[in-house]
């Protein structure tokens, strides 16, 4: 959307194209102009401090190049396919963190909620024989309820979220230990629904390509219809080639990934669920009244209040979303190891989820970021983990490096915020 | 007298106390369509409280309010909004992270098939801003990247979305540089030409001289004179603000002038 007003409209079909040569030259010029326009817009955005996905993309490319040069099996279809499944559990939790960060708050309870939800599922299903689908719904709702309770408390008491969710962290963790009992570890059914969440692959190559085609078609239709409507209303609109470039980027990424995944076992179910969730929630955040309220609250609570937005409702809902996604992520994490133990949801999980959101470009100061940042940030973190494992680097080094990336991300976030403000004063 | 339409908004004998402190006492005020009324007074004179009374944030304890000649009650901000009174507070209350369109339509987004209709909102934003200002800001940039004058314009534009007939501006130029002040004053001038009644709170006599038709002075919570800005010497207004002269008229000065 950004910067579309500045681009000239060069789309009018030129019916009087005299010779093929002239047409070719014109096409060349159009491409050059499109590129120049794109660069100009990007440069303006950069100088204004709107970095978008640029830093995280550069980091990701750098990480991939480094590990590929260290170990040639890093970019193999097998490793990338595993990587794409490994990011899902923590990635879903990170998407919830994005919602909370958009409010300018922090949710420390997501790790505990993910473990608690997984324990609820395991105890209900394995120990008490409740059908899997019912136990699954119960587990996810556990997260929703936990999040709602926290969100409502935060909204009503106005205690900062990180304090309330810190209390939540301890509470949910304690409850998990209670329901797991003395046995400690519960093994899940290897062939059950939950196990399939991360072990099922669409081996039919057509599925991956169909998903890629669908995504491409949707992006094209959305851009094209938007352009047509703006044109009909006489407003500035995207040149046709920009629509083309945008569609092309999605197509290249989509079909490229589909091809790679088909080289191994096909499209993983977990990845499909993850991407569908992220895309769906992205639309919720950026294209609905609810999402607009989240961004508004993240920028200025007072302004939102004066615009008579339902502050309590939005804060509660955001924490509820975060809890729900944490529970869902917990089920994927349990699925990966087909067991739930007292260690579920502990350790670096919480920190990785927060780091992923921030590395992906979601601002710690609220009001800036999208759900896609969780995907990109998670890719960076998991790529580092995977590359370290391949090159037999000790975990300690991995932590240091992830920490460095996180620090860089926070610095970039803070700097870009200052740049934006300074830009305003200029 | 009969030929004149009643004022858009008239306050008679308005009192407001916070606890034992009497902040406003027997305030008289009239705002006419197509007129800029400056509200002047030293710090603590009760200017902001008066704005809160009119905008329904802090309703009056006593006195009557008339809207186009008929008595009304303003007890909540919603009441004021329903009458057609819009307020731009000094701190603007905008969301820095949202873009201009998002800010203008915050809380009253236009929807299409359940989703935000960005195209329609942007179209109306452009129309609205074209009416108000010569230098339309980048509608899709975040608000923090706008100059403070542009932000003030956005805040005023936002208050105009509900098609108000009276606009209360609390120190609109206090934080602005020279050029941006001119920009905002031009805007207020244009709104007056479009028939709005504007109540302008300002500390800046220059702004008042340049823009206002009349000035109402408050001193220690009471009226301390109404002046025709174009004919009254500035010194007289200032001495009324500082309390060097106490002139509490029974009626607004301009009415007496008409008799």
XYZ file of C-alpha atoms in Angstrom:
685
model
C 0.000 0.000 0.000
C 2.701 2.371 1.039
C 3.941 4.903 -1.427
C 1.528 4.037 -4.182
C 0.637 7.648 -4.735
C 4.066 8.567 -5.902
C 4.239 6.061 -8.669
C 3.332 7.282 -12.109
C 0.644 5.454 -13.973
C 2.249 3.910 -16.983
C -0.288 1.266 -17.539
C -2.468 2.715 -20.219
C -2.348 0.265 -23.014
C -0.601 1.771 -25.936
C -2.636 0.652 -28.899
C -0.486 2.461 -31.390
C 2.601 0.392 -30.813
C 4.182 0.707 -34.210
C 6.939 -1.839 -34.326
C 7.996 -4.754 -32.210
C 11.338 -3.081 -31.623
C 9.771 0.036 -30.208
C 7.554 -2.060 -28.013
C 10.537 -3.921 -26.705
C 12.403 -0.757 -25.928
C 9.359 0.628 -24.201
C 8.999 -2.528 -22.154
C 12.639 -2.234 -21.156
C 12.112 1.352 -20.150
C 8.974 0.454 -18.209
C 10.862 -2.163 -16.249
C 13.688 0.286 -15.536
C 11.193 2.887 -14.421
C 9.354 0.362 -12.273
C 12.633 -0.581 -10.619
C 13.620 3.045 -10.159
C 10.226 3.818 -8.658
C 10.468 0.848 -6.340
C 13.950 1.848 -5.217
C 12.843 5.441 -4.657
C 9.925 4.361 -2.513
C 12.097 1.947 -0.540
C 14.763 4.577 -0.017
C 12.183 7.056 1.241
C 10.792 4.424 3.601
C 14.267 3.554 4.851
C 15.213 7.147 5.516
C 11.905 7.555 7.338
C 12.795 4.609 9.542
C 10.301 2.147 8.094
C 12.546 -0.845 7.692
C 9.819 -3.450 7.316
C 11.089 -6.951 6.641
C 14.403 -5.813 5.199
C 16.708 -6.397 8.212
C 15.343 -9.830 9.059
C 15.464 -10.923 5.421
C 19.103 -9.862 5.182
C 19.926 -11.703 8.411
C 18.171 -14.821 7.166
C 20.030 -14.781 3.848
C 23.328 -14.239 5.688
C 22.636 -17.122 8.088
C 21.754 -19.429 5.201
C 24.844 -18.486 3.187
C 27.148 -18.969 6.195
C 25.795 -22.386 7.154
C 25.557 -23.567 3.572
C 29.252 -22.770 3.162
C 30.047 -24.629 6.391
C 27.910 -27.648 5.626
C 26.522 -28.341 2.167
C 23.554 -30.306 3.473
C 22.154 -27.219 5.214
C 20.065 -26.090 2.251
C 19.112 -29.642 1.300
C 15.382 -30.312 0.832
C 15.461 -32.644 3.805
C 16.909 -30.108 6.217
C 14.717 -27.259 4.986
C 11.650 -29.456 5.230
C 12.484 -30.370 8.818
C 13.192 -26.735 9.523
C 9.745 -25.795 8.231
C 8.117 -28.204 10.670
C 10.356 -27.233 13.582
C 9.356 -23.586 13.410
C 5.629 -24.293 13.755
C 5.217 -24.916 17.508
C 7.249 -21.972 18.749
C 6.139 -19.965 15.716
C 2.469 -20.183 16.688
C 3.367 -19.016 20.180
C 5.372 -16.164 18.649
C 2.308 -15.070 16.633
C 0.458 -14.677 19.937
C 3.400 -12.677 21.261
C 3.098 -10.384 18.230
C -0.475 -9.542 19.242
C 0.617 -8.683 22.787
C 3.658 -6.701 21.605
C 1.379 -4.651 19.346
C -0.293 -3.401 22.518
C 3.148 -2.494 23.815
C 2.902 -5.215 26.447
C 4.664 -8.504 27.093
C 3.175 -11.927 27.806
C 5.504 -14.094 29.888
C 2.983 -16.848 30.463
C 2.884 -18.343 26.949
C 5.485 -21.020 27.679
C 3.642 -22.225 30.765
C 0.290 -22.100 28.992
C 1.675 -24.213 26.137
C 2.917 -26.839 28.587
C -0.293 -26.704 30.611
C -2.459 -27.169 27.517
C -0.346 -30.085 26.304
C -0.644 -31.673 29.761
C -4.419 -31.190 29.705
C -4.547 -33.000 26.391
C -2.272 -35.827 27.525
C -4.064 -36.414 30.802
C -7.529 -36.306 29.241
C -6.679 -38.446 26.251
C -4.057 -40.920 27.453
C -4.881 -41.243 31.143
C -8.654 -40.811 30.989
C -9.533 -42.094 27.536
C -11.274 -38.952 26.303
C -11.479 -38.930 22.487
C -8.604 -37.083 20.870
C -10.694 -34.401 19.164
C -12.466 -33.564 22.417
C -9.229 -33.478 24.403
C -7.719 -31.262 21.700
C -10.572 -28.759 21.927
C -10.329 -28.814 25.713
C -6.587 -28.169 25.564
C -6.952 -25.208 23.193
C -9.803 -23.760 25.252
C -7.624 -24.080 28.348
C -5.241 -21.639 26.719
C -8.087 -19.328 25.716
C -9.486 -19.259 29.235
C -6.067 -18.749 30.827
C -5.401 -15.859 28.448
C -8.827 -14.321 29.004
C -8.396 -14.375 32.776
C -5.019 -12.676 32.478
C -6.252 -10.152 29.914
C -9.267 -9.184 31.964
C -7.122 -8.767 35.077
C -4.684 -6.562 33.195
C -7.463 -4.416 31.722
C -9.321 -3.950 34.991
C -6.451 -3.581 37.453
C -4.128 -1.741 35.011
C -1.222 -3.717 36.377
C 1.399 -4.040 33.609
C 0.891 -7.218 31.588
C 4.340 -8.606 32.279
C 3.621 -8.708 36.022
C 0.224 -10.357 35.654
C 1.583 -12.864 33.157
C 4.582 -13.527 35.396
C 2.106 -14.592 38.051
C 0.414 -16.596 35.298
C 3.710 -18.239 34.356
C 4.047 -19.655 37.869
C 0.369 -20.519 38.233
C -0.059 -22.412 34.953
C 3.245 -24.179 35.463
C 2.114 -25.275 38.907
C -1.246 -26.450 37.584
C 0.526 -28.447 34.886
C 2.632 -30.234 37.510
C -0.514 -30.926 39.527
C -2.446 -32.558 36.693
C 0.575 -34.477 35.410
C 0.902 -35.934 38.896
C 3.807 -38.029 40.011
C 4.165 -39.995 36.788
C 5.869 -37.011 35.188
C 5.970 -38.042 31.560
C 2.986 -39.054 29.430
C 3.621 -40.638 26.048
C 1.147 -39.805 23.298
C -0.259 -42.201 20.728
C 2.328 -42.430 17.925
C -0.431 -42.762 15.349
C -2.895 -40.366 16.899
C -4.270 -37.047 15.757
C -1.717 -35.006 17.680
C 1.247 -37.022 16.431
C -0.018 -36.525 12.888
C 0.011 -32.761 13.326
C 3.735 -32.749 12.691
C 4.303 -36.158 11.087
C 1.768 -35.936 8.274
C 3.007 -34.877 4.851
C 0.956 -34.356 1.708
C 3.032 -36.756 -0.367
C 1.062 -35.879 -3.476
C 3.232 -33.224 -5.116
C 0.116 -31.569 -6.499
C -0.999 -30.361 -3.069
C 2.053 -28.161 -2.474
C 1.758 -26.678 -5.975
C -1.978 -26.141 -5.545
C -1.391 -24.226 -2.300
C 1.290 -22.116 -3.979
C -1.029 -21.437 -6.907
C -3.886 -20.506 -4.587
C -1.709 -18.083 -2.614
C -0.433 -16.498 -5.826
C -3.928 -16.187 -7.240
C -5.254 -14.604 -4.038
C -2.444 -12.063 -3.886
C -2.950 -11.210 -7.551
C -6.724 -10.910 -7.219
C -6.487 -8.758 -4.097
C -3.974 -6.352 -5.674
C -5.737 -6.311 -9.030
C -9.247 -5.752 -7.698
C -7.988 -3.083 -5.327
C -6.279 -1.364 -8.237
C -9.360 -1.552 -10.423
C -11.576 -0.095 -7.734
C -9.184 2.778 -7.037
C -8.939 3.447 -10.759
C -12.725 3.504 -11.094
C -12.900 6.050 -8.268
C -10.225 8.163 -9.917
C -7.717 7.634 -7.126
C -4.014 7.016 -7.387
C -3.357 3.335 -7.921
C -0.603 0.818 -8.382
C 0.850 0.533 -11.843
C 0.043 -2.821 -13.395
C 3.665 -3.927 -13.401
C 3.864 -3.432 -9.623
C 0.917 -5.773 -9.259
C 2.876 -8.115 -11.498
C 6.076 -7.818 -9.469
C 4.205 -8.407 -6.234
C 2.432 -11.463 -7.607
C 5.701 -12.656 -9.083
C 7.527 -12.513 -5.745
C 4.799 -14.547 -4.066
C 4.781 -17.015 -6.960
C 8.560 -17.494 -6.877
C 8.615 -18.029 -3.101
C 5.518 -20.216 -3.167
C 6.406 -22.466 -6.075
C 10.093 -22.551 -5.071
C 9.172 -23.767 -1.589
C 6.663 -26.237 -3.017
C 9.309 -27.649 -5.335
C 11.818 -27.985 -2.489
C 9.317 -29.605 -0.131
C 8.246 -32.040 -2.841
C 11.891 -33.103 -3.182
C 11.620 -34.536 0.331
C 8.217 -35.731 1.543
C 5.861 -33.091 0.257
C 4.033 -30.298 2.020
C 4.005 -30.815 5.814
C 0.534 -30.455 7.354
C 2.044 -28.450 10.232
C 3.476 -25.854 7.852
C 0.164 -25.517 6.034
C -1.696 -24.929 9.319
C 0.944 -22.455 10.451
C 0.923 -20.395 7.263
C -2.884 -20.410 7.066
C -3.071 -19.199 10.682
C -0.513 -16.471 10.108
C -2.185 -15.282 6.886
C -5.639 -15.348 8.460
C -4.556 -13.438 11.563
C -2.656 -10.969 9.389
C -5.935 -10.112 7.674
C -7.661 -9.854 11.049
C -5.036 -7.418 12.304
C -4.748 -5.227 9.247
C -8.177 -5.367 7.689
C -10.706 -5.521 10.499
C -12.081 -3.138 13.068
C -10.677 -5.343 15.827
C -7.161 -5.236 14.416
C -7.299 -1.484 13.963
C -8.180 -1.182 17.648
C -5.159 -3.289 18.597
C -2.793 -1.013 16.660
C -4.513 2.094 18.035
C -4.193 0.904 21.634
C -0.545 0.120 21.022
C 0.083 3.685 19.840
C -1.876 5.589 22.443
C -4.280 4.239 25.034
C -5.547 7.732 25.772
C -6.343 8.461 22.130
C -8.109 5.118 21.829
C -10.141 5.857 24.929
C -11.207 9.269 23.618
C -12.193 7.669 20.317
C -14.485 5.543 22.516
C -12.833 2.234 21.701
C -13.515 -0.674 24.053
C -10.150 -0.740 25.766
C -10.994 -3.497 28.260
C -12.467 -5.715 25.557
C -9.514 -5.354 23.226
C -6.903 -6.005 25.919
C -8.765 -9.087 27.102
C -9.189 -10.349 23.560
C -5.506 -9.887 22.737
C -4.376 -11.896 25.746
C -7.013 -14.506 24.898
C -5.598 -14.801 21.373
C -2.112 -15.108 22.818
C -3.226 -17.844 25.223
C -5.063 -19.737 22.488
C -2.059 -19.667 20.174
C 0.242 -20.677 23.028
C -1.928 -23.719 23.719
C -2.025 -24.617 20.012
C 1.734 -24.204 19.775
C 2.149 -26.402 22.834
C 0.222 -29.187 21.112
C 2.515 -28.954 18.079
C 5.583 -29.062 20.314
C 4.178 -32.140 22.108
C 3.399 -33.667 18.729
C 7.019 -33.288 17.631
C 8.264 -35.449 20.514
C 4.973 -37.394 20.997
C 5.145 -36.896 24.725
C 4.328 -34.428 27.450
C 6.569 -34.086 30.448
C 7.190 -31.830 33.386
C 9.656 -29.966 31.199
C 7.049 -29.100 28.557
C 6.818 -25.396 27.946
C 9.854 -24.542 30.032
C 13.383 -23.536 29.175
C 14.132 -21.216 26.289
C 10.718 -21.683 24.650
C 9.264 -18.428 26.010
C 12.411 -16.473 25.223
C 12.612 -17.919 21.721
C 9.000 -16.977 21.021
C 9.531 -13.382 22.146
C 12.859 -13.206 20.325
C 11.251 -14.484 17.120
C 8.603 -11.773 17.148
C 11.139 -9.041 17.808
C 13.754 -10.330 15.368
C 11.027 -10.480 12.736
C 10.487 -6.750 13.138
C 7.637 -6.354 15.622
C 8.328 -3.338 17.772
C 8.748 -3.663 21.524
C 7.191 -0.231 21.861
C 3.804 -1.269 20.498
C 1.798 -0.392 17.421
C 4.209 -1.750 14.812
C 4.555 -5.264 13.404
C 2.651 -8.035 11.640
C 2.106 -11.733 12.190
C 4.534 -12.491 9.349
C 7.363 -11.215 11.529
C 6.824 -14.301 13.710
C 7.455 -16.528 10.681
C 10.589 -14.698 9.577
C 11.993 -14.378 13.099
C 11.332 -18.028 13.792
C 13.064 -18.977 10.530
C 16.161 -17.079 11.659
C 16.220 -18.659 15.118
C 15.546 -22.177 13.874
C 18.038 -21.812 11.025
C 20.725 -20.918 13.536
C 19.741 -23.869 15.731
C 19.640 -26.251 12.798
C 22.929 -25.005 11.343
C 24.627 -25.313 14.717
C 23.382 -28.859 15.065
C 24.653 -29.733 11.595
C 28.066 -28.247 12.288
C 28.289 -29.800 15.769
C 28.549 -26.440 17.480
C 27.860 -26.518 21.215
C 24.492 -25.174 22.394
C 26.253 -22.498 24.386
C 27.507 -20.859 21.189
C 24.041 -21.120 19.691
C 22.592 -19.197 22.624
C 25.226 -16.506 22.307
C 24.579 -16.081 18.589
C 20.791 -16.008 18.968
C 21.288 -13.472 21.728
C 23.407 -11.341 19.421
C 20.769 -11.423 16.688
C 18.081 -10.492 19.191
C 20.164 -7.601 20.479
C 20.709 -6.357 16.951
C 16.968 -6.591 16.293
C 16.121 -4.564 19.390
C 18.703 -1.928 18.503
C 17.301 -1.665 14.972
C 13.798 -1.363 16.396
C 14.811 1.394 18.765
C 16.844 3.259 16.137
C 14.085 3.115 13.557
C 11.684 4.474 16.124
C 13.968 7.409 16.812
C 14.483 7.968 13.099
C 10.745 8.090 12.559
C 10.329 10.681 15.256
C 13.263 12.731 14.061
C 11.868 12.533 10.539
C 8.662 14.039 11.842
C 10.435 16.997 13.345
C 12.450 17.729 10.235
C -32.647 42.058 16.848
C -35.477 39.838 15.696
C -33.967 39.471 12.273
C -30.800 37.984 13.725
C -30.786 34.198 14.064
C -30.243 33.024 17.646
C -26.661 32.118 18.478
C -25.645 28.533 17.760
C -24.627 28.072 21.333
C -25.386 30.266 24.316
C -24.413 29.814 27.960
C -26.227 31.676 30.712
C -25.196 31.811 34.347
C -23.046 28.678 34.139
C -21.369 27.656 37.381
C -18.936 24.841 37.977
C -17.301 23.811 41.194
C -14.798 21.095 41.973
C -15.370 20.343 45.653
C -15.228 23.648 47.485
C -13.421 25.447 44.689
C -15.695 27.505 42.507
C -13.991 27.364 39.131
C -16.644 29.052 37.015
C -19.268 31.519 38.215
C -22.152 33.009 36.270
C -20.509 32.578 32.906
C -22.208 34.095 29.870
C -21.065 33.110 26.410
C -22.480 33.140 22.887
C -21.049 31.502 19.808
C -22.528 32.430 16.441
C -22.298 30.635 13.158
C -19.514 31.896 10.934
C -17.682 33.569 13.774
C -14.452 32.959 15.648
C -14.778 33.746 19.332
C -11.511 33.920 21.211
C -11.586 32.788 24.813
C -8.868 34.581 26.725
C -7.648 34.525 30.250
C -4.657 34.007 32.459
C -3.656 30.584 33.731
C -6.318 29.254 36.051
C -8.967 31.622 34.753
C -11.194 28.680 33.898
C -10.794 28.493 30.123
C -10.171 24.761 29.954
C -12.930 24.063 32.468
C -15.334 26.032 30.313
C -14.339 23.913 27.316
C -14.958 20.798 29.382
C -18.375 22.096 30.384
C -19.338 22.689 26.760
C -17.903 19.399 25.534
C -19.671 17.444 28.276
C -16.530 16.115 29.922
C -17.259 18.098 33.097
C -20.935 19.110 32.980
C -22.087 22.399 34.494
C -23.545 22.457 38.024
C -25.824 25.405 37.396
C -26.954 27.609 34.566
C -28.569 26.979 31.235
C -27.241 26.130 27.816
C -29.129 26.993 24.661
C -28.594 25.483 21.246
C -30.051 27.628 18.472
C -32.320 29.251 21.004
C -33.749 26.148 22.617
C -32.579 24.911 26.008
C -30.478 21.737 26.001
C -28.590 19.683 28.545
C -25.015 18.561 27.996
C -24.230 15.876 30.526
C -21.926 13.572 28.584
C -19.459 13.986 25.718
C -21.961 12.078 23.606
C -24.601 14.798 24.170
C -22.243 17.479 22.893
C -21.300 15.376 19.901
C -24.946 14.726 19.070
C -25.676 18.450 19.127
C -22.809 19.103 16.726
C -20.069 20.286 19.052
C -16.580 18.966 18.323
C -13.530 19.490 20.497
C -9.847 19.382 19.654
C -7.852 19.072 22.851
C -4.421 20.466 23.305
C -2.753 17.045 23.314
C -4.612 16.103 20.076
C -5.153 12.481 21.163
C -3.904 10.909 17.955
C -2.311 7.488 17.477
C 1.288 7.887 16.364
C 1.508 4.393 14.912
C -1.547 4.633 12.689
C -1.471 6.467 9.384
C -3.496 9.595 8.675
C -6.478 7.679 7.314
C -6.464 5.333 10.298
C -6.434 8.268 12.695
C -9.174 10.180 10.928
C -11.528 7.221 11.010
C -10.472 5.724 14.341
C -13.548 4.404 16.097
C -15.823 4.973 13.094
C -14.191 2.919 10.382
C -16.046 2.363 7.157
C -16.529 -1.329 6.511
C -17.208 -3.322 3.397
C -18.132 -7.012 3.613
C -17.055 -6.843 7.265
C -13.540 -5.688 6.418
C -12.119 -2.194 6.636
C -12.772 -0.291 3.437
C -9.397 1.407 3.081
C -10.163 2.671 -0.406
C -13.308 4.519 0.609
C -11.712 5.856 3.790
C -8.716 7.134 1.841
C -10.990 8.757 -0.737
C -12.979 10.598 1.903
C -9.802 11.566 3.764
C -8.431 13.122 0.596
C -11.668 15.021 0.018
C -11.774 16.254 3.586
C -8.147 17.341 3.684
C -8.394 19.014 0.290
C -11.138 21.151 1.791
C -8.918 22.095 4.694
C -5.347 22.471 3.650
C -3.108 23.153 0.721
C -0.352 20.755 1.747
C -1.949 17.360 2.114
C 0.305 15.071 4.129
C 1.215 11.548 3.064
C -1.999 9.730 3.958
C -0.268 6.395 4.349
C 2.766 7.420 6.372
C 2.620 6.888 10.133
C 1.453 9.922 12.039
C 4.766 10.332 13.849
C 6.385 11.254 10.539
C 4.136 14.305 10.164
C 5.052 17.815 11.248
C 3.253 19.125 14.315
C 1.241 21.540 12.169
C 0.095 18.694 9.954
C -0.837 16.722 13.043
C -2.938 19.620 14.258
C -4.632 19.690 10.859
C -5.331 15.965 11.117
C -6.784 16.415 14.601
C -9.058 19.199 13.385
C -10.027 17.207 10.293
C -10.873 14.288 12.528
C -13.221 16.423 14.597
C -14.903 17.626 11.402
C -15.831 14.129 10.235
C -19.032 14.255 12.278
C -20.059 17.498 10.504
C -20.062 19.641 13.650
C -21.397 23.204 13.726
C -19.370 24.400 16.673
C -15.689 23.657 17.034
C -13.785 24.106 20.288
C -10.045 24.500 19.808
C -7.862 24.329 22.914
C -4.571 26.137 22.262
C -4.236 24.897 18.690
C -1.059 26.866 17.992
C 0.720 26.541 21.332
C 3.232 23.963 20.148
C 3.684 25.226 16.604
C 6.342 27.185 14.775
C 5.575 30.313 12.794
C 4.807 28.701 9.450
C 2.721 25.939 10.954
C 0.790 28.438 13.022
C -0.092 30.315 9.857
C -1.214 27.056 8.317
C -3.558 26.264 11.199
C -4.887 29.822 11.392
C -5.645 29.692 7.660
C -7.545 26.501 8.300
C -9.622 28.014 11.090
C -10.308 30.992 8.850
C -11.626 28.670 6.157
C -13.840 26.857 8.647
C -15.379 30.157 9.673
C -16.095 30.917 6.020
C -17.827 27.566 5.816
C -20.196 28.710 8.528
C -18.849 27.006 11.617
C -18.828 28.669 14.980
C -15.332 28.420 16.442
C -14.306 28.886 20.049
C -10.577 29.489 20.062
C -8.612 29.307 23.274
C -5.286 30.996 22.898
C -2.548 32.679 24.832
C -1.249 34.359 21.764
C -2.672 37.838 21.223
C -1.224 37.831 17.735
C -3.362 34.862 16.767
C -6.407 36.425 18.345
C -5.879 39.721 16.540
C -5.351 37.955 13.248
C -8.275 35.625 13.430
C -10.959 36.276 16.015
C -14.064 38.391 15.501
C -14.803 38.758 19.170
C -12.965 37.982 22.349
C -14.395 36.875 25.657
C -12.141 37.331 28.642
C -12.321 35.187 31.742
C -10.727 36.234 34.974
C -10.772 34.125 38.132
C -13.696 32.109 36.880
C -15.900 35.038 35.849
C -16.566 36.955 32.691
C -14.345 39.979 32.499
C -15.506 41.619 29.335
C -16.416 40.963 25.703
C -14.558 42.822 23.015
C -14.827 43.400 19.325
C -11.327 42.439 18.340
C -11.067 44.684 15.290
C -11.976 47.896 17.115
C -10.675 47.361 20.638
C -7.070 48.291 21.309
C -4.970 45.343 22.299
C -3.922 47.021 25.550
C -7.500 47.139 26.723
C -7.968 43.416 26.171
C -4.706 42.611 27.909
C -5.504 44.770 30.888
C -8.798 42.943 31.128
C -6.975 39.605 31.132
C -4.504 40.675 33.785
C -7.156 42.275 35.923
C -5.956 45.845 35.581
C -9.532 46.667 34.632
C -12.564 44.915 35.979
C -15.409 45.241 33.570
C -18.095 42.674 34.115
C -20.902 43.513 31.728
C -24.384 42.248 32.210
C -24.620 41.320 28.585
C -22.139 40.531 25.864
C -20.707 43.750 24.531
C -21.713 43.269 20.918
C -25.393 43.189 21.784
C -25.155 46.448 23.597
C -23.466 47.863 20.586
C -26.406 46.897 18.431
C -28.944 48.688 20.608
